[in-house]
Amino acid sequence: MNIVLTCLNNFQDYILVNIEQLLRLGHKNIYIITNSYLTHHFDNFKLAIKLINADKLVDTYKFNEMSSLDNNFRNGFWKLTSQRFFIIYEFMKQFNVENVIHLENDVLIYYNCDVLVPYLNKTNVYIPFDTYKRNIASIMYIPNANIFKIILDLFIQVVYISYLINKNN
């Protein structure tokens, strides 16, 4: 199983605690997608993780350009929480990485995710819901970029409509 964390535009110390926990649990394929100017924060782990430069990933969806989400509140919290999905997709597609568990940086797990493998249908994305209409993207299983693209194609339509409305007002 591949573990993917994102650290975009601002650094929060608790991602380091998460990485330590993942390593203690025996995870071997830990990817941190981050901006080049933030990579120094991960120097203590550079032999145990794989750093991916987010600045070099091609943004085929142009999410960053089209998003009208608030870019000021908590250093861009609302925009970055959505942007990470497009960044993860680009990473998976460009590096041909499958079977991804994406964790939010402040979400610790307590078992090696490999225990999930026999229970996962590799045609589904798994994400917890706290109501019938709302999910919490705290932990996700993404089998491959093609399946993830189906979800992002729907999401980007909403982003694009919002972009057009804001552009014309």
Tab-separated table of C-alpha atoms in Angstrom, residues 2-126:
chain	number	residue	atom	x	y	z
A	2	ASN	CA	1.249	3.489	-0.849
A	3	ILE	CA	0.731	6.274	1.676
A	4	VAL	CA	0.398	9.824	0.343
A	5	LEU	CA	0.470	13.022	2.398
A	6	THR	CA	0.362	16.529	0.974
A	7	CYS	CA	2.036	19.638	2.339
A	8	LEU	CA	1.118	22.487	0.029
A	9	ASN	CA	2.009	26.170	0.461
A	10	ASN	CA	2.348	26.087	4.246
A	11	PHE	CA	4.021	23.747	6.673
A	12	GLN	CA	2.423	22.287	9.794
A	13	ASP	CA	4.664	20.431	12.250
A	14	TYR	CA	2.201	17.627	12.911
A	15	ILE	CA	2.898	16.069	9.512
A	16	LEU	CA	6.260	15.004	10.968
A	17	VAL	CA	4.501	13.185	13.825
A	18	ASN	CA	2.342	11.448	11.230
A	19	ILE	CA	5.399	10.340	9.251
A	20	GLU	CA	7.040	9.002	12.427
A	21	GLN	CA	3.884	7.022	13.219
A	22	LEU	CA	3.693	5.589	9.691
A	23	LEU	CA	7.313	4.476	9.873
A	24	ARG	CA	6.768	2.865	13.301
A	25	LEU	CA	3.917	0.873	11.788
A	26	GLY	CA	6.216	-0.439	9.071
A	27	HIS	CA	4.993	1.501	6.060
A	28	LYS	CA	7.601	1.448	3.302
A	29	ASN	CA	6.080	3.515	0.485
A	30	ILE	CA	5.418	6.936	1.969
A	31	TYR	CA	5.127	9.821	-0.477
A	32	ILE	CA	5.084	13.448	0.609
A	33	ILE	CA	3.887	15.816	-2.096
A	34	THR	CA	5.123	19.290	-1.267
A	35	ASN	CA	6.447	22.504	-2.744
A	36	SER	CA	10.183	22.708	-3.365
A	37	TYR	CA	10.656	25.455	-0.771
A	38	LEU	CA	9.201	23.205	1.949
A	39	THR	CA	11.314	20.087	1.332
A	40	HIS	CA	13.924	21.018	3.964
A	41	HIS	CA	11.342	20.297	6.684
A	42	PHE	CA	11.573	16.619	5.761
A	43	ASP	CA	15.360	16.272	5.871
A	44	ASN	CA	15.240	13.930	8.894
A	45	PHE	CA	13.152	11.476	6.880
A	46	LYS	CA	14.728	11.768	3.423
A	47	LEU	CA	16.034	8.187	3.493
A	48	ALA	CA	12.672	6.724	4.545
A	49	ILE	CA	10.193	8.693	2.407
A	50	LYS	CA	9.847	9.819	-1.176
A	51	LEU	CA	9.507	13.576	-1.677
A	52	ILE	CA	7.529	14.663	-4.721
A	53	ASN	CA	7.863	18.237	-5.934
A	54	ALA	CA	4.304	19.532	-6.306
A	55	ASP	CA	5.570	22.468	-8.362
A	56	LYS	CA	6.634	20.107	-11.152
A	57	LEU	CA	3.350	18.202	-11.417
A	58	VAL	CA	1.340	19.160	-14.484
A	59	ASP	CA	-2.067	20.574	-13.520
A	60	THR	CA	-4.220	19.153	-16.316
A	61	TYR	CA	-7.410	20.299	-14.588
A	62	LYS	CA	-6.232	23.911	-14.113
A	63	PHE	CA	-7.875	23.816	-10.680
A	64	ASN	CA	-5.640	26.507	-9.238
A	65	GLU	CA	-6.572	28.938	-12.009
A	66	MET	CA	-10.303	28.285	-11.934
A	67	SER	CA	-11.008	27.878	-8.240
A	68	SER	CA	-12.874	30.694	-6.558
A	69	LEU	CA	-12.439	29.146	-3.113
A	70	ASP	CA	-11.174	31.453	-0.374
A	71	ASN	CA	-7.397	31.705	-0.615
A	72	ASN	CA	-6.969	33.859	2.508
A	73	PHE	CA	-8.696	32.061	5.395
A	74	ARG	CA	-6.084	30.071	7.383
A	75	ASN	CA	-3.415	30.416	4.671
A	76	GLY	CA	-5.678	29.124	1.920
A	77	PHE	CA	-7.280	26.272	3.877
A	78	TRP	CA	-10.434	25.946	1.752
A	79	LYS	CA	-8.633	26.075	-1.552
A	80	LEU	CA	-5.817	23.757	-0.487
A	81	THR	CA	-8.178	21.114	0.900
A	82	SER	CA	-9.615	20.734	-2.597
A	83	GLN	CA	-6.441	21.361	-4.568
A	84	ARG	CA	-4.710	18.421	-2.884
A	85	PHE	CA	-7.014	15.968	-4.650
A	86	PHE	CA	-5.975	17.277	-8.054
A	87	ILE	CA	-2.326	17.200	-6.989
A	88	ILE	CA	-2.691	13.599	-5.784
A	89	TYR	CA	-4.341	12.666	-9.069
A	90	GLU	CA	-1.514	14.236	-11.095
A	91	PHE	CA	1.051	12.448	-8.933
A	92	MET	CA	-0.679	9.073	-9.337
A	93	LYS	CA	-1.035	9.538	-13.084
A	94	GLN	CA	2.464	10.875	-13.771
A	95	PHE	CA	4.279	8.372	-11.529
A	96	ASN	CA	1.908	5.449	-12.254
A	97	VAL	CA	1.218	4.889	-8.552
A	98	GLU	CA	-1.767	2.760	-7.540
A	99	ASN	CA	-3.337	1.586	-4.285
A	100	VAL	CA	-3.014	4.853	-2.402
A	101	ILE	CA	-4.082	5.660	1.108
A	102	HIS	CA	-4.240	9.432	1.469
A	103	LEU	CA	-4.239	10.791	4.999
A	104	GLU	CA	-4.795	14.314	6.138
A	105	ASN	CA	-1.658	15.437	7.912
A	106	ASP	CA	-3.266	15.478	11.356
A	107	VAL	CA	-4.855	12.032	11.064
A	108	LEU	CA	-2.865	9.270	12.729
A	109	ILE	CA	-3.511	5.624	12.023
A	110	TYR	CA	-2.680	2.765	14.371
A	111	TYR	CA	-2.289	-0.215	12.034
A	112	ASN	CA	-0.283	-0.828	8.924
A	113	CYS	CA	-2.667	-0.181	6.032
A	114	ASP	CA	-1.595	-3.394	4.316
A	115	VAL	CA	-4.122	-5.191	6.577
A	116	LEU	CA	-6.865	-3.588	4.456
A	117	VAL	CA	-5.763	-5.080	1.128
A	118	PRO	CA	-7.965	-8.219	1.239
A	119	TYR	CA	-11.047	-6.117	2.032
A	120	LEU	CA	-10.746	-3.466	-0.671
A	121	ASN	CA	-12.560	-3.576	-3.973
A	122	LYS	CA	-10.044	-2.012	-6.341
A	123	THR	CA	-12.796	-0.459	-8.453
A	124	ASN	CA	-13.948	1.798	-5.599
A	125	VAL	CA	-12.681	4.880	-3.832
A	126	TYR	CA	-13.229	4.619	-0.077
